[in-house]
Coordinates of C-alpha atoms in Angstrom, one line a residue:
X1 CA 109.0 16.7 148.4
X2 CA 110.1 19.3 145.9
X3 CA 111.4 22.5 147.5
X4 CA 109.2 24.4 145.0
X5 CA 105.2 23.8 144.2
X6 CA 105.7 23.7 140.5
X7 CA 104.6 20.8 138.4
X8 CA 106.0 22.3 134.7
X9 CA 109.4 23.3 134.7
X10 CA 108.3 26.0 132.1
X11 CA 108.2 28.9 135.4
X12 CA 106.0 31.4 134.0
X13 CA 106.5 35.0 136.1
X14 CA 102.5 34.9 137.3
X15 CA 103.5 31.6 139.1
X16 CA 106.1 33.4 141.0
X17 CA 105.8 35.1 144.2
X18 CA 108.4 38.4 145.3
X19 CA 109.1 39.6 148.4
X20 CA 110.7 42.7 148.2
X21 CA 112.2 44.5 151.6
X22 CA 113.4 47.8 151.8
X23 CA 113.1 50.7 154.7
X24 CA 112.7 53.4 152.0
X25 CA 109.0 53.3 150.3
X26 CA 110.2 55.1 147.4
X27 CA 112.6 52.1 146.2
X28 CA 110.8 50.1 147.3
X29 CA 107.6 51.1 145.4
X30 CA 110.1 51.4 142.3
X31 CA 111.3 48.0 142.7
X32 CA 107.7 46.2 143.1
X33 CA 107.1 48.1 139.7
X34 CA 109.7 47.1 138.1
X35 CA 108.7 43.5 139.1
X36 CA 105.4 43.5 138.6
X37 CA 105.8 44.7 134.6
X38 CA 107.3 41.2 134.3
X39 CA 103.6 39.6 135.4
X40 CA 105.1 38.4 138.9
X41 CA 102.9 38.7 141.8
X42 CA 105.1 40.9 144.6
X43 CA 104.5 41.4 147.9
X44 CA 106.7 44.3 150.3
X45 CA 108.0 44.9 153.9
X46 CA 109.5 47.8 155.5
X47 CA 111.6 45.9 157.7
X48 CA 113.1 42.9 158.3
X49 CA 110.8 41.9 161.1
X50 CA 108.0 42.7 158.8
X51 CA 109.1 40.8 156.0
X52 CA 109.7 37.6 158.6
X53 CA 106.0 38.1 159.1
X54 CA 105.0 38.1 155.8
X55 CA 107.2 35.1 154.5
X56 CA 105.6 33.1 157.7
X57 CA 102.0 33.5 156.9
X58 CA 102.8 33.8 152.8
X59 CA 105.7 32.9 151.8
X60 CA 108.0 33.3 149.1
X61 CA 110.0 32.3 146.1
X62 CA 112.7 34.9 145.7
X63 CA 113.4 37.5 148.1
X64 CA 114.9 40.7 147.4
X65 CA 116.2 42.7 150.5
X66 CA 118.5 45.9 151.7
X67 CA 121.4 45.6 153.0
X68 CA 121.1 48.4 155.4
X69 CA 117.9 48.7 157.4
X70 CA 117.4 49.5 161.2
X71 CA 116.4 46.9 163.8
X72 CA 117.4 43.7 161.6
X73 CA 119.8 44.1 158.7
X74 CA 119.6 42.3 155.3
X75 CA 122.3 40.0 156.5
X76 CA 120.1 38.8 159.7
X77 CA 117.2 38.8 157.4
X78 CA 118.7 36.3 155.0
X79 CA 119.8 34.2 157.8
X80 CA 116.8 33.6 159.3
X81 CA 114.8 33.2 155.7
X82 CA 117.3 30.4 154.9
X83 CA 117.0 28.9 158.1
X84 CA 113.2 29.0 157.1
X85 CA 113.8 27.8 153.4
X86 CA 117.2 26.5 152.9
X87 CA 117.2 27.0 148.7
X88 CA 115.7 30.2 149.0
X89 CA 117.2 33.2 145.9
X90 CA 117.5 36.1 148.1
X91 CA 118.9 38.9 145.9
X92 CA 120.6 41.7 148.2
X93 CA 120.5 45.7 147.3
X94 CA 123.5 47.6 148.0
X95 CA 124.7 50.8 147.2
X96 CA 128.7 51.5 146.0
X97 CA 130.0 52.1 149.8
X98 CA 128.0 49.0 151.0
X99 CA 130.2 46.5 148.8
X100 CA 132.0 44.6 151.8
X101 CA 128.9 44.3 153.4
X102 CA 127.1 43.0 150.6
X103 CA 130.1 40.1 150.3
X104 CA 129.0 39.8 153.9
X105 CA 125.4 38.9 152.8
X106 CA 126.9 36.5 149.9
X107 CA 128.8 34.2 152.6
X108 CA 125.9 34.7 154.3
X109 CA 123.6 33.0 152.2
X110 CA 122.4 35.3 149.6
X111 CA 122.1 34.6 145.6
X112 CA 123.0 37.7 143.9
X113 CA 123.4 41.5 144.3
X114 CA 121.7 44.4 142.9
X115 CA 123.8 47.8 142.8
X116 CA 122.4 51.0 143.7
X117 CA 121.6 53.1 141.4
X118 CA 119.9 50.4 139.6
X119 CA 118.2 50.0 136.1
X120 CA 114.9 48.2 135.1
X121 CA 117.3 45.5 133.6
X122 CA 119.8 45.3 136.3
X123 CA 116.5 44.2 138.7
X124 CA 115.1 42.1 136.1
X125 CA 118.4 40.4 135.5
X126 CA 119.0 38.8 138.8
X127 CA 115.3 37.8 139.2
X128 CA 115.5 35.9 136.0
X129 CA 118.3 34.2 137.1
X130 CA 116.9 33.2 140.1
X131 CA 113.9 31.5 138.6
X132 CA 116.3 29.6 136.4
X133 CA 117.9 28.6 139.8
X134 CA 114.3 27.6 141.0
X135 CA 113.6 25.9 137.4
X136 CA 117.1 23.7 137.8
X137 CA 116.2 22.9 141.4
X138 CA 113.1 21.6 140.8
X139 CA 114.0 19.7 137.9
X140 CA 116.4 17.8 140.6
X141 CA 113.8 17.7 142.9
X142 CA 111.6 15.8 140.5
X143 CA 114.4 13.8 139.5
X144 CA 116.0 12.7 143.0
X145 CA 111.7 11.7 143.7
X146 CA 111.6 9.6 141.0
X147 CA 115.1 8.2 141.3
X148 CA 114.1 7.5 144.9
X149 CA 110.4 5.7 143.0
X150 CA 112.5 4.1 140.7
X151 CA 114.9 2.6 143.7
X152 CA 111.5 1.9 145.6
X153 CA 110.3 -0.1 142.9
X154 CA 113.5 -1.7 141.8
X155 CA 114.0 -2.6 145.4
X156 CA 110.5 -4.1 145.6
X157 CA 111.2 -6.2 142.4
X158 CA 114.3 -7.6 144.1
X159 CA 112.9 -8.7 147.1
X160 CA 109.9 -10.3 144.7
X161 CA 112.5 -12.0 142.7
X162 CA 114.6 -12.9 145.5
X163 CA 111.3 -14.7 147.3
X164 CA 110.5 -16.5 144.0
X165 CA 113.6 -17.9 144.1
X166 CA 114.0 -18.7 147.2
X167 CA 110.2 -20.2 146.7
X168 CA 111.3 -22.0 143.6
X169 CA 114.9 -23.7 145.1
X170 CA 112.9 -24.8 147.8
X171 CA 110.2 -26.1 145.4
X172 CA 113.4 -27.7 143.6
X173 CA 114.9 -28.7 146.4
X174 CA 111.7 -31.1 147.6
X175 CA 111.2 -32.1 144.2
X176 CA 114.7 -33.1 143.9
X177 CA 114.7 -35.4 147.5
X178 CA 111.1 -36.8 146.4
X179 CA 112.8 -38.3 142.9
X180 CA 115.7 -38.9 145.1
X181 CA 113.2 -41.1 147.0
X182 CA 111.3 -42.6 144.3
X183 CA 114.7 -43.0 142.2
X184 CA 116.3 -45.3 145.4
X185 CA 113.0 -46.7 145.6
X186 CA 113.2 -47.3 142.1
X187 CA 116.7 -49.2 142.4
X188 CA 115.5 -51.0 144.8
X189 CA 112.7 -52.6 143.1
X190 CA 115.5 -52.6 140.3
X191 CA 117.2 -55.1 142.8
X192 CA 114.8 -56.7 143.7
X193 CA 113.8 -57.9 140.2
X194 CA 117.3 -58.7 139.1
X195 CA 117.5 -61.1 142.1
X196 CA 114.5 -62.6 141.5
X197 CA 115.8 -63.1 137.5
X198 CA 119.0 -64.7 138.3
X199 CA 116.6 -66.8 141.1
X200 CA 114.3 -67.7 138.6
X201 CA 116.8 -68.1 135.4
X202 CA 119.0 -70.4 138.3
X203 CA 115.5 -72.3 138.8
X204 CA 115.3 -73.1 135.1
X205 CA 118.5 -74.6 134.8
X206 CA 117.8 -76.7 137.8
X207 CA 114.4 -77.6 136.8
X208 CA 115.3 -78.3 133.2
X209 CA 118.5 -80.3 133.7
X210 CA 116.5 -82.6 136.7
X211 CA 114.0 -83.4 133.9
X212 CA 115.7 -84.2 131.1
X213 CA 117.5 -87.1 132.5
X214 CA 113.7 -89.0 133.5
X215 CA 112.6 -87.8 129.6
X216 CA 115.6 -89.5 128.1
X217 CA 115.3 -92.6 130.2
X218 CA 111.4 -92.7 129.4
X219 CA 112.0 -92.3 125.9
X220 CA 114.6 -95.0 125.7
X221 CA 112.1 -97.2 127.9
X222 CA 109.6 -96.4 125.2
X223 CA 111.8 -96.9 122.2
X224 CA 112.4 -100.4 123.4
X225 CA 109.0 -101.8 124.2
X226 CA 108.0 -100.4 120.5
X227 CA 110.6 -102.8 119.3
X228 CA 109.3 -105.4 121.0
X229 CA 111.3 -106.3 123.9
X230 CA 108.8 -106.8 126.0
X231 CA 106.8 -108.8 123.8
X232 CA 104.6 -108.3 120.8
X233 CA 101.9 -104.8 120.8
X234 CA 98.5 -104.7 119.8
X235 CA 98.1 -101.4 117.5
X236 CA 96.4 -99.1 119.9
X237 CA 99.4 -99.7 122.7
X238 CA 102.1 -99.3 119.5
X239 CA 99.4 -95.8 118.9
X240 CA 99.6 -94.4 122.7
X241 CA 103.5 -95.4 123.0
X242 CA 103.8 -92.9 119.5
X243 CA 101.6 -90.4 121.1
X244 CA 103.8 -90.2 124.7
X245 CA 107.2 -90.5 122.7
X246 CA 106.3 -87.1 120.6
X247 CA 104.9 -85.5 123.9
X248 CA 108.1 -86.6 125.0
X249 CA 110.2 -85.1 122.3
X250 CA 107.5 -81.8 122.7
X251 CA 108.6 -81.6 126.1
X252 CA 112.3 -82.0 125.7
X253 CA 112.4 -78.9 123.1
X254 CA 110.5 -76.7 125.8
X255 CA 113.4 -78.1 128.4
X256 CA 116.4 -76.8 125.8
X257 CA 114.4 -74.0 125.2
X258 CA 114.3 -72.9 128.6
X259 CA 118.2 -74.3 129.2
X260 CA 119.0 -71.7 126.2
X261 CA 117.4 -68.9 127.7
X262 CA 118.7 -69.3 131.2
X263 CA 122.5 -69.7 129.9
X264 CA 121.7 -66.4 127.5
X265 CA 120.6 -64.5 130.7
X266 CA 123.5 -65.6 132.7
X267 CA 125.8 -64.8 130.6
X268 CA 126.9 -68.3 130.6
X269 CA 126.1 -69.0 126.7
X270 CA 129.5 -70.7 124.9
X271 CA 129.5 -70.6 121.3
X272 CA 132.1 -72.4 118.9
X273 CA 133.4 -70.6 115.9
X274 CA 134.6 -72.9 113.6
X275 CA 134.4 -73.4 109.2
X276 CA 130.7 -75.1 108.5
X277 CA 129.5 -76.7 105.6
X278 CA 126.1 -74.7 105.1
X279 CA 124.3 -76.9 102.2
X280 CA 124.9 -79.8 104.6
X281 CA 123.6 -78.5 107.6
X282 CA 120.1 -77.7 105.5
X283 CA 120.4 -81.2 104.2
X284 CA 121.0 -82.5 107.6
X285 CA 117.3 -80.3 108.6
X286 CA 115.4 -81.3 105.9
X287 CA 116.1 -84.6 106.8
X288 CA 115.1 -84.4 109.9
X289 CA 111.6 -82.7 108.9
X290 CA 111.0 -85.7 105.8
X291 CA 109.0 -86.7 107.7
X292 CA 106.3 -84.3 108.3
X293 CA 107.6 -82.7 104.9
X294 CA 106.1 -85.8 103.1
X295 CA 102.6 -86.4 105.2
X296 CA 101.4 -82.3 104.2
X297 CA 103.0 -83.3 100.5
X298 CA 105.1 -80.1 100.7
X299 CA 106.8 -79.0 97.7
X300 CA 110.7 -77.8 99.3
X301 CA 113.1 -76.2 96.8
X302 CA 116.8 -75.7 97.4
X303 CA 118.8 -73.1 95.4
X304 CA 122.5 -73.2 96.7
X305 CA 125.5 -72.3 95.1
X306 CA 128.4 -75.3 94.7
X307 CA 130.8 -72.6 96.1
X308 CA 129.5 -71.1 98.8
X309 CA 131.7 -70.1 101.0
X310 CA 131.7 -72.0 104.1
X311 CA 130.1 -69.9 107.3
X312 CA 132.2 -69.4 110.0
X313 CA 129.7 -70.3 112.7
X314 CA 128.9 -72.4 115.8
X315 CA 127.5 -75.7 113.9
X316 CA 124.7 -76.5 116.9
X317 CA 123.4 -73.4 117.0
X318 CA 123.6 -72.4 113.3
X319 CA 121.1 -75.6 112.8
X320 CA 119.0 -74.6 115.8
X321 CA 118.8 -71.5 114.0
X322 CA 117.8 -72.7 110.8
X323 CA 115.8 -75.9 112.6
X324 CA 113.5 -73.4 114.1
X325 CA 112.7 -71.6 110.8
X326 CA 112.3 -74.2 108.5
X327 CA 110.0 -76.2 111.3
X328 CA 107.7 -73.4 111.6
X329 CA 107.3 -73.1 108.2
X330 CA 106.4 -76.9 107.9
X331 CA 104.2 -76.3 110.8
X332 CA 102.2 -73.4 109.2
X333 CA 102.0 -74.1 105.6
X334 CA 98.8 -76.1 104.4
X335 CA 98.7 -78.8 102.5
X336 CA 100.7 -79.1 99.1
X337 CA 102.2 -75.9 100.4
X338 CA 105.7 -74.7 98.9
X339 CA 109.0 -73.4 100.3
X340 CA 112.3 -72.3 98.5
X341 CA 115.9 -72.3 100.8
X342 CA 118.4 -70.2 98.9
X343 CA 122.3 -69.3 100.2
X344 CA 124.7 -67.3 98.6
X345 CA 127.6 -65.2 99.5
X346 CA 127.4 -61.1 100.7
X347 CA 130.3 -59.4 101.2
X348 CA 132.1 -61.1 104.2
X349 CA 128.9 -63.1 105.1
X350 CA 126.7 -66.1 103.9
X351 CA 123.1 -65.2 103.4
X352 CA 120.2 -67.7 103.9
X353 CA 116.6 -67.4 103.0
X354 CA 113.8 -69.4 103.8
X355 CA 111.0 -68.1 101.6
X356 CA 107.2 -70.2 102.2
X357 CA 103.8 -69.8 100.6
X358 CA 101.9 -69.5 104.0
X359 CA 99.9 -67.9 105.7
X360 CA 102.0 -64.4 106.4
X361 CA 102.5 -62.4 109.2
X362 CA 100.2 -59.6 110.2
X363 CA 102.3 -56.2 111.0
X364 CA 101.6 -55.9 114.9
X365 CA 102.9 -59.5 114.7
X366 CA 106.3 -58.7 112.7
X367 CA 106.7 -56.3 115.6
X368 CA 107.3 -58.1 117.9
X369 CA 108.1 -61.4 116.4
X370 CA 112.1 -62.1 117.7
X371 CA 110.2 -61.2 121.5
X372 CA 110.6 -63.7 124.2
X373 CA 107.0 -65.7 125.5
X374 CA 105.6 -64.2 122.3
X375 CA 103.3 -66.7 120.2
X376 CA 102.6 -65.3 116.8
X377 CA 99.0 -65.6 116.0
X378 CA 98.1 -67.2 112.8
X379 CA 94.3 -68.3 111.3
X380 CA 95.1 -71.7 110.3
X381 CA 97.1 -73.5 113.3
X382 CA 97.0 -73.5 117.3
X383 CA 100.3 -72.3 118.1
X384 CA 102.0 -74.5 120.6
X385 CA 105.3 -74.4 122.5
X386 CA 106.6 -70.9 124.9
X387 CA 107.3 -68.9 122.4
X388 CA 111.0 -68.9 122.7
X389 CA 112.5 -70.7 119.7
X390 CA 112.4 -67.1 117.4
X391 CA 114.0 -65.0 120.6
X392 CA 116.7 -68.0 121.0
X393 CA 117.3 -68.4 117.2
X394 CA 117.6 -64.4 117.2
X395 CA 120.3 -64.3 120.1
X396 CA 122.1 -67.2 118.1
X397 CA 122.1 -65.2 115.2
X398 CA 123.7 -62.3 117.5
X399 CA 126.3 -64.3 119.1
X400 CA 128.0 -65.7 116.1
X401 CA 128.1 -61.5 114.7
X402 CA 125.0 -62.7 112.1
X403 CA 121.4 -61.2 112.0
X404 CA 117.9 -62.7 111.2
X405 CA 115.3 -60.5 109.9
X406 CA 112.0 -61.2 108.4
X407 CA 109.9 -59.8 106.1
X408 CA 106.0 -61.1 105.3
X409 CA 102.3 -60.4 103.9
X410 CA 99.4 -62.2 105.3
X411 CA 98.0 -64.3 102.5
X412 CA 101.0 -64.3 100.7
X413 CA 104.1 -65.6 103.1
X414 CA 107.1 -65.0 105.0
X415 CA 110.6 -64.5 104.0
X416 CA 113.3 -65.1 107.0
X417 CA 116.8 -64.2 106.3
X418 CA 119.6 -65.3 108.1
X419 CA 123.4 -63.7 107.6
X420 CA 126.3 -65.2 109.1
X421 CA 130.1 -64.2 108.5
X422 CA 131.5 -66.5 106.0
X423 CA 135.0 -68.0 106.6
X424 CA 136.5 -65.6 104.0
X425 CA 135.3 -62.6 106.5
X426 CA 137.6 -64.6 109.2
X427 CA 140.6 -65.3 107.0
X428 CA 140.6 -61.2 106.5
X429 CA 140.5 -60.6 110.3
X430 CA 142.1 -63.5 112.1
X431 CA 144.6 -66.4 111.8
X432 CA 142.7 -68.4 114.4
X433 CA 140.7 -71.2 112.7
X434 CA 138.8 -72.2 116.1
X435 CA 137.1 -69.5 118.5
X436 CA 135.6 -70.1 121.9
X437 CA 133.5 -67.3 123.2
X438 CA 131.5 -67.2 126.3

């Protein structure tokens, strides 16, 4: 608490309270005059027991004593007020002779000194000095209280903060061991579906290359009992040998498609860089679609440059490439439908299109078009196969450091481009004619 009850520091005299002690009445009726023209409220003793009495039941805020008084001197008296109130002003009255006594009273405790004889101004003096002592004193007061508050609270926001953090790293600290858990669980499925990939990719290769040798000997089987080895056919067994030889040949494409995939996912794809004659590779597909080119009367354009660049590409899977595209857009076009094949050099690369009439591609189709097991849905045909040969032709495309893109409008057609770095791009960057990369 405040050592004085004062709330404004702006100590008015009225607030005050005076305790003046002195044996003689006469000064000390002079001196409770003198005070109380200034508006303080004064109170008097005769002795120094008296004026203990009076600060007990009253108190005080400035004292002003005598020196010399019988039974208990000023110097006592301030001793035992201070030991009452520690900051206490006491001003001590002295006359000339009583000078060593009054320094007495001074390491005794006491705030000032008033000579006798004395002035109005000489009283007034010391008492205004006093309250400027009280004024000073409570301003520290108030000051040390609300540094103290202010320590209080700042101490009360540390331990807040210091529990929200702790509360928060602990929060932190389970969050980070539950993704810990969930992250090695995580893996472990991770693991778990790689092994079961390279199980199942190791599957397909089995699978597919057991198969293929019973296909081939089946088709050769059937190849030579449509020639007649066996003995003239009626037409309907020449009919159902046709209709097993293309299930046959349906079934061997699925095989490769899946051996494709399974040596992409292994890693295990080879691919043979070496100069490649583009417009006979084309040639070479379109002959092998005359067939079904002829029977839906398809009207095929080529538009080819005579020098083009040769592509320097892996032959086998450049025509896969190019097989797939072309066959697709046999497959979907209609009847009397058209499709133009154009090359022609880019930079350092060869650029193929294979522009058609048909059908078209609907957006959320386009999107996910080069996707593996994806079967683009059209109106006009059942789609057949795994939906592999795009996602194959794509990673052929890749492998060789060419692209495939595609661009269509339903009702209107597809375009499919296919770049692939023409010899001149190789002749720029290498001396090596041949390249083997697996």
């Amino acid at each position: 608490m405040a050592p004085y009850p004062y709330n404004n520091l702006e100590l008015k005299p009225e607030n005050v309270t005076i305790l003046v002690v002195d044996d003689d009445p006469s000064i000390r009726h002079l001196l409770k005059a003198i005070v109380e023209q200034q508006g303080n409220k004064v109170l008097d003793a005769g002795s120094g027991k008296e004026a203990l009495e009076i600060f007990d039941k009253n108190g005080a805020d400035i004292v002003m004593t005598d020196l010399l008084m019988p039974e208990m001197d000023g110097i006592r008296l301030t001793q035992n007020l201070l030991e009452r109130k520690p900051q206490l002003p006491i001003i001590v009255i002295t006359g000339f002779a009583d000078k060593e006594v009054a320094v007495n009273a001074l390491r005794a405790g006491a705030y000032d000194i008033v000579e006798k004889p004395f002035e109005p101004e000489d009283v007034i003096l010391p008492i205004t000095r006093a309250m400027g002592k009280i004024r000073l004193e409570t301003l520290l007061a108030q000051n040390i209280e609300e540094l103290k508050s202010a320590q209080i609270a700042l101490e009360t926001a540390k331990n807040s903060l210091a529990e929200q953090v702790s509360k928060k790293t602990s929060e932190l600290m389970q969050t980070n061991q539950e993704l810990e858990r969930r992250l090695k669980e995580v893996e472990s499925a991770i693991s778990q579906l790689k092994e079961f990939d390279r199980r199942k990719t190791e599957f397909i290769a089995m699978a597919s290359h057991e198969l293929r040798t019973p296909l081939a000997i089946m088709k050769t089987a059937i190849s030579n009992l449509m020639a007649g080895i066996k003995g003239p056919l009626s037409p309907p067994q020449i009919t159902a040998l046709q209709v097993i030889d293309l299930d046959i040949d349906r079934f061997t494409t699925t095989i490769n498609e899946l051996l494709n995939l399974s040596k992409i996912e292994s890693g295990q794809l080879t691919v043979y860089l070496e100069p490649a004659n583009l417009p006979i590779i084309i040639s070479h597909i379109l002959q092998t679609l005359h067939e079904e080119i002829e029977k839906k009367k398809l009207q095929v354009d080529t538009k080819i440059p005579e020098n083009l660049p040769p592509a320097f590409c892996d032959r086998d899977k450049t025509e896969h490439i190019l097989l797939n595209i072309v066959g697709n857009a046999v497959k979907y076009l209609q009847e009397g439908g058209r499709m133009l094949i154009t090359a022609s050099p880019k930079d350092e690369f060869v650029e193929m299109s294979i522009a058609d009439n048909g059908p078209g591609i609907a957006p959320d189709q386009l999107a996910i078009i080069f996707d593996k097991f994806k079967k683009i849905a059209t109106t006009s045909k059942k789609i057949d196969g795994l939906g592999l040969g795009l996602a194959i032709a794509k990673e052929f495309a890749n492998v060789q450091g060419g692209t495939i893109a595609v661009t269509s409008e339903v009702g209107k057609g597809s375009t499919f481009t296919v770049t692939l770095p023409s010899i001149l791009r190789e002749k720029a960057t290498s001396t090596v004619p041949l390249k083997k990369i697996a």
